PDB file of C-alpha atoms in Angstrom:
ATOM      1  CA  UNK A   1      15.363 -13.774  15.683  1.00 67.00           C
ATOM      2  CA  UNK A   2      16.315 -14.496  12.079  1.00 88.00           C
ATOM      3  CA  UNK A   3      14.893 -12.247   9.362  1.00 93.00           C
ATOM      4  CA  UNK A   4      14.619 -13.805   5.920  1.00 95.00           C
ATOM      5  CA  UNK A   5      14.829 -11.404   2.975  1.00 96.00           C
ATOM      6  CA  UNK A   6      13.857 -12.404  -0.558  1.00 96.00           C
ATOM      7  CA  UNK A   7      13.472 -10.489  -3.797  1.00 96.00           C
ATOM      8  CA  UNK A   8       9.823 -10.099  -4.820  1.00 93.00           C
ATOM      9  CA  UNK A   9       8.151  -8.437  -7.817  1.00 90.00           C
ATOM     10  CA  UNK A  10       8.737  -4.702  -7.409  1.00 91.00           C
ATOM     11  CA  UNK A  11      10.543  -5.007  -4.093  1.00 96.00           C
ATOM     12  CA  UNK A  12      11.236  -7.401  -1.259  1.00 97.00           C
ATOM     13  CA  UNK A  13       9.677  -9.981   1.012  1.00 95.00           C
ATOM     14  CA  UNK A  14      11.070  -9.157   4.462  1.00 97.00           C
ATOM     15  CA  UNK A  15      10.300 -11.567   7.286  1.00 96.00           C
ATOM     16  CA  UNK A  16       7.174 -12.570   5.351  1.00 95.00           C
ATOM     17  CA  UNK A  17       6.022  -8.964   4.718  1.00 95.00           C
ATOM     18  CA  UNK A  18       5.792  -7.446   1.250  1.00 94.00           C
ATOM     19  CA  UNK A  19       7.483  -4.116   0.661  1.00 95.00           C
ATOM     20  CA  UNK A  20       6.752  -3.221  -2.972  1.00 93.00           C
ATOM     21  CA  UNK A  21       7.180  -0.310  -5.292  1.00 92.00           C
ATOM     22  CA  UNK A  22       4.668   0.488  -7.973  1.00 87.00           C
ATOM     23  CA  UNK A  23       3.419   3.066 -10.423  1.00 81.00           C
ATOM     24  CA  UNK A  24       0.986   2.989 -13.301  1.00 66.00           C
ATOM     25  CA  UNK A  25       3.593   2.700 -16.064  1.00 60.00           C
ATOM     26  CA  UNK A  26       1.534   4.348 -18.783  1.00 60.00           C
ATOM     27  CA  UNK A  27       3.066   7.061 -20.943  1.00 53.00           C
ATOM     28  CA  UNK A  28       0.317   9.649 -20.545  1.00 53.00           C
ATOM     29  CA  UNK A  29      -0.210  11.936 -17.587  1.00 56.00           C
ATOM     30  CA  UNK A  30      -3.325  10.642 -15.844  1.00 59.00           C
ATOM     31  CA  UNK A  31      -4.453  11.007 -12.233  1.00 59.00           C
ATOM     32  CA  UNK A  32      -2.795   7.710 -11.320  1.00 56.00           C
ATOM     33  CA  UNK A  33       0.564   9.001 -12.604  1.00 66.00           C
ATOM     34  CA  UNK A  34       0.763  11.230  -9.539  1.00 79.00           C
ATOM     35  CA  UNK A  35       0.671   8.240  -7.160  1.00 85.00           C
ATOM     36  CA  UNK A  36       3.454   5.714  -6.598  1.00 88.00           C
ATOM     37  CA  UNK A  37       5.492   3.747  -4.073  1.00 93.00           C
ATOM     38  CA  UNK A  38       9.259   3.079  -4.056  1.00 95.00           C
ATOM     39  CA  UNK A  39      11.505   0.701  -2.131  1.00 97.00           C
ATOM     40  CA  UNK A  40      15.257   1.035  -1.767  1.00 97.00           C
ATOM     41  CA  UNK A  41      17.708  -1.198   0.030  1.00 97.00           C
ATOM     42  CA  UNK A  42      20.987  -0.189   1.627  1.00 97.00           C
ATOM     43  CA  UNK A  43      22.486  -3.150   3.479  1.00 97.00           C
ATOM     44  CA  UNK A  44      19.881  -4.246   6.015  1.00 97.00           C
ATOM     45  CA  UNK A  45      17.902  -0.997   5.809  1.00 98.00           C
ATOM     46  CA  UNK A  46      14.821  -0.871   3.590  1.00 98.00           C
ATOM     47  CA  UNK A  47      13.410   2.561   2.794  1.00 98.00           C
ATOM     48  CA  UNK A  48       9.829   2.746   1.534  1.00 97.00           C
ATOM     49  CA  UNK A  49       8.267   5.995   0.332  1.00 97.00           C
ATOM     50  CA  UNK A  50       4.892   6.591  -1.275  1.00 95.00           C
ATOM     51  CA  UNK A  51       2.660   9.345  -2.569  1.00 93.00           C
ATOM     52  CA  UNK A  52      -1.098   8.839  -2.831  1.00 91.00           C
ATOM     53  CA  UNK A  53      -2.160  12.483  -2.767  1.00 89.00           C
ATOM     54  CA  UNK A  54      -2.892  13.943  -6.197  1.00 84.00           C
ATOM     55  CA  UNK A  55      -3.936  17.364  -7.527  1.00 85.00           C
ATOM     56  CA  UNK A  56      -7.552  16.240  -6.967  1.00 86.00           C
ATOM     57  CA  UNK A  57      -7.253  15.194  -3.309  1.00 90.00           C
ATOM     58  CA  UNK A  58      -8.136  17.611  -0.528  1.00 94.00           C
ATOM     59  CA  UNK A  59      -7.774  15.534   2.663  1.00 95.00           C
ATOM     60  CA  UNK A  60      -3.994  15.080   2.515  1.00 95.00           C
ATOM     61  CA  UNK A  61      -1.879  13.932   5.443  1.00 95.00           C
ATOM     62  CA  UNK A  62       1.446  12.219   6.105  1.00 97.00           C
ATOM     63  CA  UNK A  63       2.286   9.152   8.147  1.00 97.00           C
ATOM     64  CA  UNK A  64       5.193   6.779   8.616  1.00 98.00           C
ATOM     65  CA  UNK A  65       7.194   4.620  10.967  1.00 98.00           C
ATOM     66  CA  UNK A  66      10.516   2.955  11.607  1.00 98.00           C
ATOM     67  CA  UNK A  67      10.574  -0.723  12.574  1.00 98.00           C
ATOM     68  CA  UNK A  68      13.611  -2.680  13.745  1.00 98.00           C
ATOM     69  CA  UNK A  69      14.238  -6.386  14.224  1.00 97.00           C
ATOM     70  CA  UNK A  70      17.775  -7.518  14.954  1.00 95.00           C
ATOM     71  CA  UNK A  71      20.031  -5.861  12.381  1.00 96.00           C
ATOM     72  CA  UNK A  72      17.148  -5.100  10.007  1.00 97.00           C
ATOM     73  CA  UNK A  73      15.366  -1.781   9.684  1.00 98.00           C
ATOM     74  CA  UNK A  74      12.286  -0.664   7.715  1.00 98.00           C
ATOM     75  CA  UNK A  75      11.737   3.088   7.303  1.00 98.00           C
ATOM     76  CA  UNK A  76       8.375   4.222   5.901  1.00 98.00           C
ATOM     77  CA  UNK A  77       7.192   7.662   4.767  1.00 98.00           C
ATOM     78  CA  UNK A  78       3.805   8.082   3.104  1.00 96.00           C
ATOM     79  CA  UNK A  79       2.077  11.179   1.667  1.00 95.00           C
ATOM     80  CA  UNK A  80      -1.518   9.962   1.809  1.00 94.00           C
ATOM     81  CA  UNK A  81      -5.040  11.288   1.229  1.00 93.00           C
ATOM     82  CA  UNK A  82      -8.246  10.216   2.939  1.00 92.00           C
ATOM     83  CA  UNK A  83     -10.265  11.112  -0.158  1.00 91.00           C
ATOM     84  CA  UNK A  84      -8.132   9.297  -2.746  1.00 88.00           C
ATOM     85  CA  UNK A  85      -9.988   7.207  -5.279  1.00 86.00           C
ATOM     86  CA  UNK A  86      -6.932   5.755  -7.056  1.00 84.00           C
ATOM     87  CA  UNK A  87      -3.419   4.636  -6.066  1.00 84.00           C
ATOM     88  CA  UNK A  88      -0.777   3.088  -8.328  1.00 85.00           C
ATOM     89  CA  UNK A  89       1.586   1.894  -5.587  1.00 89.00           C
ATOM     90  CA  UNK A  90       1.396  -0.658  -2.795  1.00 90.00           C
ATOM     91  CA  UNK A  91       0.992  -0.169   0.947  1.00 91.00           C
ATOM     92  CA  UNK A  92       3.704  -1.182   3.419  1.00 95.00           C
ATOM     93  CA  UNK A  93       3.040  -3.652   6.244  1.00 94.00           C
ATOM     94  CA  UNK A  94       0.809  -2.443   9.060  1.00 93.00           C
ATOM     95  CA  UNK A  95       2.584  -1.467  12.283  1.00 95.00           C
ATOM     96  CA  UNK A  96       0.389  -3.883  14.244  1.00 94.00           C
ATOM     97  CA  UNK A  97       1.362  -6.809  12.000  1.00 95.00           C
ATOM     98  CA  UNK A  98       5.078  -6.026  12.298  1.00 97.00           C
ATOM     99  CA  UNK A  99       4.849  -5.728  16.099  1.00 97.00           C
ATOM    100  CA  UNK A 100       2.998  -9.054  16.310  1.00 96.00           C
ATOM    101  CA  UNK A 101       5.953 -10.704  14.553  1.00 96.00           C
ATOM    102  CA  UNK A 102       8.578  -9.277  16.904  1.00 96.00           C
ATOM    103  CA  UNK A 103       9.479  -6.013  15.191  1.00 98.00           C
ATOM    104  CA  UNK A 104      10.043  -3.004  17.475  1.00 98.00           C
ATOM    105  CA  UNK A 105       8.488   0.260  16.339  1.00 98.00           C
ATOM    106  CA  UNK A 106      11.162   2.852  17.174  1.00 98.00           C
ATOM    107  CA  UNK A 107       9.448   5.865  15.593  1.00 97.00           C
ATOM    108  CA  UNK A 108       5.928   6.609  14.435  1.00 97.00           C
ATOM    109  CA  UNK A 109       4.464   9.673  12.742  1.00 96.00           C
ATOM    110  CA  UNK A 110       0.680   9.694  12.336  1.00 93.00           C
ATOM    111  CA  UNK A 111      -1.520   6.735  11.482  1.00 91.00           C
ATOM    112  CA  UNK A 112      -2.638   5.031   8.313  1.00 88.00           C
ATOM    113  CA  UNK A 113      -6.301   5.877   7.678  1.00 85.00           C
ATOM    114  CA  UNK A 114      -7.449   3.070   5.382  1.00 81.00           C
ATOM    115  CA  UNK A 115      -8.307  -0.485   6.283  1.00 80.00           C
ATOM    116  CA  UNK A 116      -8.147  -3.198   3.637  1.00 88.00           C
ATOM    117  CA  UNK A 117      -7.716  -1.833   0.112  1.00 90.00           C
ATOM    118  CA  UNK A 118      -8.371  -3.557  -3.201  1.00 92.00           C
ATOM    119  CA  UNK A 119      -7.395  -2.026  -6.564  1.00 90.00           C
ATOM    120  CA  UNK A 120      -8.790  -2.383 -10.059  1.00 90.00           C
ATOM    121  CA  UNK A 121      -5.884  -3.323 -12.352  1.00 87.00           C
ATOM    122  CA  UNK A 122      -7.294  -1.366 -15.297  1.00 86.00           C
ATOM    123  CA  UNK A 123      -8.320   2.037 -13.916  1.00 85.00           C
ATOM    124  CA  UNK A 124      -6.588   1.929 -10.470  1.00 85.00           C
ATOM    125  CA  UNK A 125      -9.886   2.666  -8.675  1.00 89.00           C
ATOM    126  CA  UNK A 126      -9.795   1.660  -4.999  1.00 91.00           C
ATOM    127  CA  UNK A 127     -12.315  -0.415  -3.105  1.00 93.00           C
ATOM    128  CA  UNK A 128     -11.907   0.666   0.531  1.00 91.00           C
ATOM    129  CA  UNK A 129     -13.557  -1.886   2.808  1.00 90.00           C
ATOM    130  CA  UNK A 130     -13.717   0.594   5.674  1.00 86.00           C
ATOM    131  CA  UNK A 131     -15.529   3.209   3.571  1.00 83.00           C
ATOM    132  CA  UNK A 132     -17.734   0.827   1.621  1.00 88.00           C
ATOM    133  CA  UNK A 133     -18.858  -1.106   4.703  1.00 86.00           C
ATOM    134  CA  UNK A 134     -18.712  -4.532   3.035  1.00 92.00           C
ATOM    135  CA  UNK A 135     -15.651  -6.785   3.085  1.00 94.00           C
ATOM    136  CA  UNK A 136     -14.381  -7.358  -0.447  1.00 94.00           C
ATOM    137  CA  UNK A 137     -14.719 -11.132  -0.002  1.00 94.00           C
ATOM    138  CA  UNK A 138     -18.451 -10.696   0.714  1.00 95.00           C
ATOM    139  CA  UNK A 139     -19.175  -8.923  -2.586  1.00 95.00           C
ATOM    140  CA  UNK A 140     -21.129 -11.067  -5.059  1.00 95.00           C
ATOM    141  CA  UNK A 141     -19.069 -13.041  -7.591  1.00 94.00           C
ATOM    142  CA  UNK A 142     -20.545 -11.004 -10.448  1.00 96.00           C
ATOM    143  CA  UNK A 143     -19.603  -7.641  -8.862  1.00 96.00           C
ATOM    144  CA  UNK A 144     -17.656  -5.304 -11.187  1.00 96.00           C
ATOM    145  CA  UNK A 145     -15.589  -2.147 -10.904  1.00 95.00           C
ATOM    146  CA  UNK A 146     -18.038   0.770 -10.891  1.00 94.00           C
ATOM    147  CA  UNK A 147     -15.701   2.816 -13.110  1.00 92.00           C
ATOM    148  CA  UNK A 148     -14.537   0.449 -15.871  1.00 93.00           C
ATOM    149  CA  UNK A 149     -16.501  -2.796 -15.249  1.00 95.00           C
ATOM    150  CA  UNK A 150     -13.501  -5.086 -14.611  1.00 94.00           C
ATOM    151  CA  UNK A 151     -14.662  -8.252 -12.821  1.00 95.00           C
ATOM    152  CA  UNK A 152     -14.054  -8.792  -9.103  1.00 95.00           C
ATOM    153  CA  UNK A 153     -11.574 -11.658  -9.647  1.00 95.00           C
ATOM    154  CA  UNK A 154      -9.146  -9.270 -11.378  1.00 95.00           C
ATOM    155  CA  UNK A 155      -8.822  -6.906  -8.380  1.00 93.00           C
ATOM    156  CA  UNK A 156      -5.614  -7.051  -6.341  1.00 91.00           C
ATOM    157  CA  UNK A 157      -5.214  -6.416  -2.630  1.00 91.00           C
ATOM    158  CA  UNK A 158      -2.714  -3.599  -2.099  1.00 88.00           C
ATOM    159  CA  UNK A 159      -3.118  -2.860   1.588  1.00 83.00           C
TER     160      UNK A 159
END
């Protein structure tokens, strides 16, 4: 039951799962500046926290979990919003994916609401597959961000 841990951009690759921090990085105060994710490591414990609710969101909720495998522990807390349209951070691994790889979920508080999420790198707008009804991969090659017109190939999967 070996767990391999590697450094990754903005965080860690733990047993094949990305745990990444992120924020917009601009110097002005925009809507995306209120959203972020952070990862800290203390020995074999990885603590992930995130905030996706902003002054504009109304459907705010919290969720999180603790997962353990051998001597390794992942603790997640997330202040989320069902009506978010932007997010500057990254999502942690799904509980179901961790469990499928032998991690034990020792605590769970609420559930993540979004399915697959894709983010525009320019304006941070989110394409939520669950809400849009079309898998991102099935969008036409010439599809563009409805906010800033960035091309589909530039989008990054964040959750």
